[in-house]
Coordinates of C-alpha atoms and ligand atoms in Angstrom, one line a residue:
M205 CA 22.3 96.4 33.1
I206 CA 23.6 94.7 36.7
Q207 CA 26.9 96.3 37.8
I208 CA 30.0 95.2 39.4
P209 CA 29.7 94.6 42.9
K210 CA 31.0 97.5 45.5
G211 CA 34.6 97.8 46.0
C212 CA 35.6 95.2 43.1
K213 CA 37.3 96.2 39.8
D214 CA 37.5 94.8 36.0
M215 CA 40.8 94.5 34.9
L216 CA 40.4 95.4 31.2
P217 CA 42.3 94.4 28.2
A218 CA 44.2 97.9 27.7
D219 CA 46.3 97.5 31.4
A220 CA 46.5 93.9 30.9
Y221 CA 50.5 94.6 30.2
L222 CA 50.9 96.6 33.4
W223 CA 49.3 93.3 34.9
Q224 CA 51.2 91.0 33.9
A225 CA 54.7 93.3 34.1
V226 CA 53.8 93.0 37.8
E227 CA 53.0 89.3 37.9
D228 CA 55.7 88.5 35.4
T229 CA 58.2 90.4 37.9
A230 CA 57.0 88.8 41.2
R231 CA 57.3 85.3 39.7
E232 CA 60.6 86.2 38.3
S233 CA 62.2 87.4 41.8
A234 CA 60.3 84.7 43.6
K235 CA 62.3 82.0 41.7
L236 CA 65.6 84.0 41.8
Y237 CA 65.5 83.1 45.4
G238 CA 64.5 79.9 44.9
F239 CA 60.7 80.1 45.9
K240 CA 58.4 77.9 44.3
E241 CA 54.5 78.8 43.4
I242 CA 51.7 77.1 45.7
R243 CA 48.0 77.5 45.0
T244 CA 45.4 77.0 47.6
P245 CA 41.7 77.2 47.3
V246 CA 39.8 80.6 47.2
F247 CA 37.9 79.3 50.3
E248 CA 38.3 77.7 53.4
H249 CA 36.7 76.7 56.1
T250 CA 36.0 79.6 58.4
E251 CA 37.6 78.1 61.2
L252 CA 41.2 78.3 59.7
F253 CA 41.0 82.3 59.6
L254 CA 39.6 82.7 62.8
R255 CA 42.6 80.3 64.2
G256 CA 45.3 81.2 61.6
V257 CA 44.9 85.6 61.3
G258 CA 43.3 85.5 64.8
D259 CA 40.3 86.8 66.8
T260 CA 41.0 90.4 67.5
T261 CA 41.7 91.1 64.1
D262 CA 39.9 93.8 61.8
I263 CA 39.7 91.1 59.3
V264 CA 37.7 88.6 61.3
N265 CA 36.0 90.6 63.2
K266 CA 34.8 92.9 60.3
E267 CA 36.1 91.6 56.9
M268 CA 35.1 88.5 56.2
Y269 CA 33.2 87.0 53.7
T270 CA 31.5 84.3 54.9
F271 CA 28.3 81.9 54.3
L272 CA 27.3 78.9 55.0
D273 CA 27.7 76.2 51.9
K274 CA 24.7 74.2 50.7
G275 CA 26.1 71.3 53.0
G276 CA 26.0 74.2 55.9
R277 CA 29.5 74.2 56.4
S278 CA 30.9 77.9 57.1
I279 CA 32.6 79.0 54.7
T280 CA 35.0 82.1 54.0
L281 CA 36.6 83.7 51.0
R282 CA 40.3 84.0 51.6
P283 CA 41.0 87.5 53.4
E284 CA 44.7 87.0 53.0
G285 CA 47.0 84.2 51.9
T286 CA 49.0 82.9 54.7
A287 CA 46.6 80.6 56.4
G288 CA 45.7 78.3 53.3
V289 CA 49.5 78.0 52.5
A290 CA 50.2 77.1 56.4
R291 CA 47.1 74.9 56.3
A292 CA 48.3 73.4 53.1
F293 CA 52.2 72.8 54.4
V294 CA 50.8 71.3 57.2
E295 CA 48.2 68.9 55.5
N296 CA 50.4 67.9 52.8
G297 CA 53.1 66.8 55.2
L298 CA 55.7 69.1 54.0
Q299 CA 56.6 69.6 57.8
G300 CA 58.6 66.7 57.2
G301 CA 60.2 67.5 54.2
A302 CA 63.2 69.4 53.6
M303 CA 63.2 72.7 55.5
P304 CA 63.4 75.3 54.6
F305 CA 60.5 75.5 52.7
K306 CA 60.0 78.4 50.4
A307 CA 56.9 79.2 48.3
Y308 CA 55.2 82.0 46.8
Y309 CA 51.7 82.8 45.7
L310 CA 49.8 85.5 43.3
I311 CA 46.1 85.6 44.4
S312 CA 43.0 87.2 44.9
A313 CA 41.9 88.1 48.4
F314 CA 38.4 89.3 49.3
R315 CA 37.6 91.5 52.6
Y316 CA 34.5 93.5 53.4
E317 CA 36.1 96.8 53.7
R318 CA 34.7 100.8 52.7
P319 CA 36.0 100.9 49.6
Q320 CA 38.6 103.7 48.8
A321 CA 41.2 104.3 46.3
G322 CA 44.1 101.4 47.0
R323 CA 41.5 99.6 49.1
L324 CA 39.1 96.9 47.3
R325 CA 36.6 94.1 48.3
E326 CA 38.3 92.0 46.2
F327 CA 42.0 92.9 45.4
H328 CA 45.3 90.8 44.6
Q329 CA 48.6 90.1 46.4
F330 CA 51.9 88.6 45.9
G331 CA 53.1 86.6 48.6
A332 CA 56.1 84.7 49.8
E333 CA 56.1 82.3 52.7
L334 CA 59.5 81.0 54.5
Y335 CA 59.0 78.0 57.0
G336 CA 61.5 76.2 58.9
A337 CA 64.3 79.0 59.6
A338 CA 64.2 80.8 63.0
S339 CA 67.1 82.8 62.1
P340 CA 67.5 86.2 61.4
V341 CA 69.3 85.7 57.9
A342 CA 65.2 84.4 57.1
D343 CA 63.7 87.7 57.9
A344 CA 66.6 89.4 55.9
E345 CA 66.3 87.3 53.1
A346 CA 62.2 87.7 52.7
I347 CA 63.2 91.5 52.9
L348 CA 65.5 91.2 50.4
L349 CA 63.4 89.3 48.1
A350 CA 60.6 92.0 48.8
S351 CA 62.8 94.9 47.8
H352 CA 64.4 93.3 44.9
F353 CA 60.7 92.9 43.7
L354 CA 60.1 96.9 44.2
R355 CA 63.5 97.4 42.7
E356 CA 62.8 95.5 39.6
L357 CA 59.6 97.3 39.4
G358 CA 61.2 100.2 39.5
L359 CA 59.5 101.6 42.5
E360 CA 62.7 101.5 44.8
Q361 CA 63.4 104.8 45.2
Y362 CA 59.5 105.7 45.7
T363 CA 58.9 103.0 48.9
T364 CA 60.2 103.2 52.3
L365 CA 61.2 100.0 54.3
R366 CA 60.1 100.5 58.0
L367 CA 61.0 97.9 60.3
N368 CA 59.9 96.8 63.4
S369 CA 60.1 94.0 66.2
I370 CA 56.9 93.3 68.1
G371 CA 58.7 90.9 70.4
C372 CA 58.0 87.3 71.7
K373 CA 55.3 86.3 74.0
S374 CA 56.8 86.7 77.3
C375 CA 58.0 90.5 76.2
R376 CA 55.1 91.6 74.7
A377 CA 52.9 91.0 77.8
R378 CA 55.1 93.6 79.7
Y379 CA 54.4 95.8 76.5
A380 CA 51.0 95.3 76.5
E381 CA 50.8 96.3 80.3
A382 CA 52.6 99.7 80.0
L383 CA 50.0 100.3 76.7
R384 CA 47.2 99.8 78.7
A385 CA 48.5 102.2 81.5
Y386 CA 49.4 104.6 79.0
F387 CA 45.6 104.7 76.9
R388 CA 43.7 104.0 79.6
P389 CA 43.3 107.9 80.7
H390 CA 42.5 108.6 77.4
I391 CA 40.5 105.6 76.3
G392 CA 37.3 107.6 76.6
E393 CA 38.0 109.6 73.8
M394 CA 39.1 107.0 71.3
C395 CA 36.8 105.1 68.9
E396 CA 35.1 102.0 70.1
D397 CA 37.2 99.3 68.6
C398 CA 40.0 100.6 70.4
R399 CA 38.0 100.6 73.6
E400 CA 37.4 96.9 72.7
R401 CA 41.2 96.5 71.7
L402 CA 42.8 98.1 75.3
E403 CA 42.0 94.6 77.1
K404 CA 42.5 92.2 74.2
N405 CA 45.0 93.2 72.2
P406 CA 46.6 96.9 73.0
M407 CA 49.1 96.6 70.5
R408 CA 46.6 96.9 67.7
I409 CA 45.5 100.4 69.0
L410 CA 48.9 101.5 67.3
D411 CA 47.3 100.1 63.8
C412 CA 43.8 102.3 64.1
K413 CA 43.6 103.9 61.1
N414 CA 41.1 106.7 63.0
E415 CA 42.6 110.2 62.7
G416 CA 40.9 110.9 66.5
C417 CA 43.1 107.9 67.8
K418 CA 46.3 108.3 66.0
K419 CA 46.6 111.4 67.9
F420 CA 47.0 109.6 71.0
T421 CA 49.2 107.0 69.5
S422 CA 52.2 109.2 68.6
G423 CA 53.0 109.3 72.8
A424 CA 52.7 105.6 73.3
P425 CA 55.8 103.6 74.6
S426 CA 57.8 101.7 72.2
M427 CA 58.0 98.3 72.0
L428 CA 62.2 98.4 71.3
D429 CA 61.8 99.6 74.9
Y430 CA 60.6 96.2 76.0
L431 CA 62.2 93.6 73.7
C432 CA 63.7 90.8 75.8
D433 CA 67.3 89.8 75.2
D434 CA 67.0 87.1 72.6
C435 CA 64.1 89.3 70.7
R436 CA 66.2 92.2 71.3
A437 CA 69.5 90.2 69.2
H438 CA 67.3 88.6 66.6
F439 CA 66.2 92.2 66.0
D440 CA 70.1 93.5 66.2
A441 CA 71.2 90.7 63.7
V442 CA 68.6 91.7 60.9
K443 CA 69.5 95.1 60.9
S444 CA 73.0 94.4 60.8
L445 CA 72.0 91.6 57.7
L446 CA 70.4 94.8 56.2
D447 CA 73.0 97.1 56.3
T448 CA 75.7 94.7 55.2
S449 CA 73.4 94.0 52.2
G450 CA 72.8 97.7 51.2
I451 CA 69.5 98.1 51.9
G452 CA 68.1 101.4 53.8
Y453 CA 65.2 101.1 56.4
T454 CA 63.8 103.1 59.1
V455 CA 62.9 101.7 62.4
D456 CA 59.9 102.7 63.0
P457 CA 57.7 101.4 66.6
R458 CA 54.5 102.2 65.5
I459 CA 54.4 99.4 62.8
V460 CA 52.7 96.6 64.6
R461 CA 50.6 94.9 61.7
G462 CA 47.2 94.3 61.3
L463 CA 47.3 90.6 62.0
D464 CA 47.7 88.3 65.3
Y465 CA 50.3 85.9 64.2
Y466 CA 53.2 88.0 64.1
S467 CA 56.1 87.8 66.2
R468 CA 59.8 89.4 66.4
T469 CA 60.6 90.9 63.1
V470 CA 57.6 93.0 61.0
F471 CA 58.0 95.5 58.4
E472 CA 56.2 97.6 55.3
F473 CA 57.1 99.5 52.4
T474 CA 55.4 102.6 52.2
T475 CA 55.3 105.0 49.4
D476 CA 54.0 108.3 48.9
L477 CA 52.9 108.0 45.6
I478 CA 49.2 106.9 46.4
G479 CA 47.9 108.8 48.9
A480 CA 46.4 107.3 51.9
Q481 CA 46.6 103.6 51.4
A482 CA 50.7 103.9 51.5
T483 CA 51.6 100.3 52.3
V484 CA 52.4 98.5 49.2
L485 CA 53.7 95.4 50.9
G486 CA 54.1 94.2 54.4
G487 CA 55.2 91.2 56.1
G488 CA 57.0 89.7 59.3
R489 CA 58.2 86.6 61.2
Y490 CA 55.2 84.4 62.7
D491 CA 56.7 81.7 64.5
G492 CA 53.5 80.9 66.6
L493 CA 51.3 80.3 63.9
L494 CA 51.4 76.9 63.2
E495 CA 50.8 76.2 66.9
Q496 CA 47.9 78.5 67.0
M497 CA 46.4 76.2 64.3
D498 CA 47.6 73.1 66.5
A499 CA 49.9 72.1 64.2
K500 CA 53.4 71.6 65.3
P501 CA 55.3 74.7 65.8
T502 CA 58.0 75.8 63.0
P503 CA 59.3 79.4 62.6
A504 CA 58.3 81.4 59.7
V505 CA 58.2 84.9 57.5
G506 CA 56.9 86.0 55.0
F507 CA 55.5 88.9 53.5
A508 CA 52.2 90.3 51.1
A509 CA 52.2 92.8 48.8
G510 CA 48.9 94.6 47.3
I511 CA 49.1 94.3 43.5
E512 CA 46.1 97.1 43.2
R513 CA 48.0 99.5 45.0
L514 CA 51.6 98.8 43.4
L515 CA 49.5 99.3 40.0
L516 CA 48.6 102.8 41.3
A517 CA 52.2 103.7 42.5
L518 CA 53.3 102.7 39.0
Q519 CA 50.5 105.0 37.1
A520 CA 51.2 107.6 39.1
L521 CA 54.9 107.2 37.5
D522 CA 56.1 107.3 34.3
A523 CA 55.6 103.3 34.4
P524 CA 58.9 101.7 33.3
F525 CA 56.9 98.9 31.3
A526 CA 55.6 99.0 27.5
E527 CA 52.8 97.1 25.8
R528 CA 54.3 95.0 23.0
L529 CA 52.7 96.1 20.0
P530 CA 51.3 94.0 17.0
D531 CA 54.7 93.8 14.7
V532 CA 52.3 93.7 11.4
Y533 CA 49.0 94.1 10.0
I534 CA 48.3 92.0 6.8
A535 CA 45.8 94.3 4.5
G536 CA 44.0 92.5 1.8
M537 CA 42.8 94.6 -1.5
D538 CA 39.6 91.8 -2.1
A539 CA 38.2 88.6 -1.3
T540 CA 40.7 86.2 -2.3
S541 CA 43.3 88.7 -1.1
R542 CA 41.9 88.5 2.5
V543 CA 41.9 84.5 2.4
R544 CA 45.8 84.8 1.6
A545 CA 46.2 87.5 4.3
L546 CA 44.7 85.1 6.8
S547 CA 47.3 82.1 6.0
L548 CA 50.3 84.6 5.9
A549 CA 48.9 85.6 9.0
E550 CA 49.4 82.4 10.5
Q551 CA 53.1 81.7 8.7
L552 CA 53.9 85.0 10.8
R553 CA 52.6 84.5 13.8
G554 CA 54.4 81.0 13.8
A555 CA 57.5 82.5 13.0
G556 CA 56.8 84.9 16.5
L557 CA 55.5 88.1 14.9
I558 CA 52.5 90.2 16.6
T559 CA 50.2 89.4 13.2
E560 CA 46.7 90.8 13.0
C561 CA 44.5 90.9 9.5
D562 CA 41.3 92.1 8.4
L563 CA 38.3 90.7 9.7
M564 CA 35.4 93.4 9.1
D565 CA 35.5 93.5 5.8
R566 CA 37.2 96.9 5.7
S567 CA 38.1 99.3 2.6
L568 CA 42.2 99.0 2.4
K569 CA 41.9 102.9 3.1
A570 CA 39.6 102.0 6.7
Q571 CA 42.2 98.8 7.2
F572 CA 45.4 101.2 7.5
K573 CA 43.6 103.5 9.5
Y574 CA 42.8 100.6 12.0
A575 CA 46.5 99.1 11.7
D576 CA 47.8 102.7 12.4
K577 CA 45.8 102.6 15.5
L578 CA 47.0 99.1 16.6
G579 CA 50.5 100.8 16.6
V580 CA 52.0 98.4 14.1
R581 CA 55.5 99.2 12.6
F582 CA 54.5 97.6 9.3
V583 CA 51.8 96.6 6.9
V584 CA 51.7 94.3 4.5
V585 CA 49.3 94.9 1.3
L586 CA 47.7 91.9 -0.8
G587 CA 46.3 92.3 -4.0
E588 CA 45.4 90.4 -7.3
E589 CA 49.3 91.2 -8.4
E590 CA 50.8 90.3 -5.4
L591 CA 48.5 86.8 -5.3
A592 CA 50.3 86.0 -8.8
S593 CA 54.2 86.9 -8.0
G594 CA 54.1 86.0 -4.5
E595 CA 55.6 88.9 -3.8
A596 CA 54.3 92.0 -1.6
Q597 CA 55.4 95.7 -0.3
V598 CA 56.2 95.7 3.3
K599 CA 55.3 99.4 4.3
H600 CA 57.0 101.0 7.1
L601 CA 54.2 102.8 8.7
S602 CA 56.7 105.0 10.9
S603 CA 59.1 106.0 7.7
S604 CA 56.5 105.7 4.9
T605 CA 59.0 103.6 2.9
A606 CA 58.5 100.2 1.6
E607 CA 60.6 97.6 0.4
R608 CA 59.2 94.1 -1.9
V609 CA 59.7 90.9 -0.1
K610 CA 58.9 87.2 -1.1
F611 CA 55.8 85.9 1.1
D612 CA 58.1 83.2 2.6
E613 CA 60.7 85.7 3.5
I614 CA 58.7 88.5 5.3
A615 CA 59.0 86.9 8.6
Q616 CA 62.7 87.1 8.3
Y617 CA 62.8 90.8 7.1
I618 CA 60.7 91.9 9.9
K619 CA 62.7 90.4 12.4
E620 CA 66.1 91.3 11.0
Y621 CA 64.5 95.2 10.8
R622 CA 63.4 94.4 14.5
R623 CA 66.6 93.5 15.4
R624 CA 69.1 96.1 13.9
K625 CA 66.6 99.3 15.2
Ligands
LIG908 P1 45.9 98.2 55.7 O1 46.5 98.6 56.9 O2 46.3 99.4 54.7 O3 44.6 97.8 56.2 P2 46.6 95.4 56.0 O4 47.4 95.4 57.2 O5 45.6 95.1 56.5 O6 46.7 96.7 55.4 P3 47.7 93.0 55.0 O7 46.7 92.2 55.6 O8 49.3 93.4 55.7 O9 47.2 94.6 55.1 O10 48.1 92.6 53.3 C1 48.8 93.3 52.6 C2 49.2 94.0 51.6 O11 47.9 93.6 51.0 C3 48.7 95.4 52.0 O12 50.1 95.7 52.6 C4 48.5 96.2 50.8 O13 49.1 96.5 50.2 C5 47.3 95.0 50.3 N1 46.2 95.3 50.9 C6 45.4 94.8 52.0 N2 44.0 95.2 51.9 C7 43.8 95.6 50.8 C8 42.4 95.9 50.3 N3 41.3 95.7 51.0 N4 42.4 96.3 48.9 C9 43.7 96.4 48.4 N5 44.8 95.8 48.6 C10 45.0 95.7 50.0
LIG909 MG1 43.6 95.8 56.8

């Protein structure tokens, strides 16, 4: 049998409720903060990511799924969501619309990475994008949405917000020089990627996942000592907005983020629950992104959360989400009753009850066993006598009690019972 490609995972029905709980929580949270959904294509012209994500990033250099389509165009499966949203924002004329523009997405993304726990080749993200606002209040709003989402998932006390500023083009240039001077004596002992980063983009060295390199990054100069007055004021304002909103954070000068488009505020939410791939959500400001894509400059801030990592975290806890189990099973004792069971099931479903009946021609005993396995709370047994009288026993599986109820009143009876419990 052909197997699933490396680094991919099937989402199976037994786990669907947890996926859906995360997705529902994402949608509900986004809605509360005034973000509407945006959907863009799974693939884009490769050029979009070269420009949008940046050609000194690991994503562009090593991780993209790029191919020529039958028309000879270079196409790439999206490795992240921001570039596609930026393109759609500009291409659909939304830059000229009401500001701020606020959109969220729930997407699959593709990166050719070495698969490990929390690192897949196809993975999923919940992301939010806010365009048009340069104010630190917008940074705070993005962080508030992210932290609201994590709180609703029950992960608040298991996550830490790490906050940093990576300044603007001008203050970063001075910092890059300081980093080069600091790393130059050690660069011979560092990985090949870092050697390349030293000239092209030394800040990226701070994000190196290589243990051998990490030991040199701990003593590196901090961007926070190089911020220009405007960037410092912006960062102070973001911190004070978080303080007044009661959002705890740790300033971590080593958070630089893996993508080229960031400026000023960057942040990550990390957790101890899931091992080495500890970042469940990352984001920041990217005022330079649209300009980098040859569009009219527009300030922007946003984040993306990794759904699989959130699921790992939720599974490591006693998940605060439960699956809604079927309410009722309708058993039939003979062929005629089974036909009636199907129409009664339809009636109960019409009333909003999750209803199952026999599809396997099972014996009554086997039907009860299956009903028990499903976790249903009520079983209704139909036989000749019930069909004649239009009434049936509604059995409560948990208490082994039963009551006789008219067919037409079963839905109401079960709903009343559920309400009381
Ligand atoms: P990392 O440093 O772990 O490689 P990143 O900086 O490349 O992450 P982003 O591009 O910021 O990640 O993506 C946002 C979030 O998406 C990450 O914080 C993470 O939760 C998730 N994510 C990124 N890459 C993967 C992957 N290959 N598999 C699963 N989740 C991922
Ligand atoms: Mg990465």
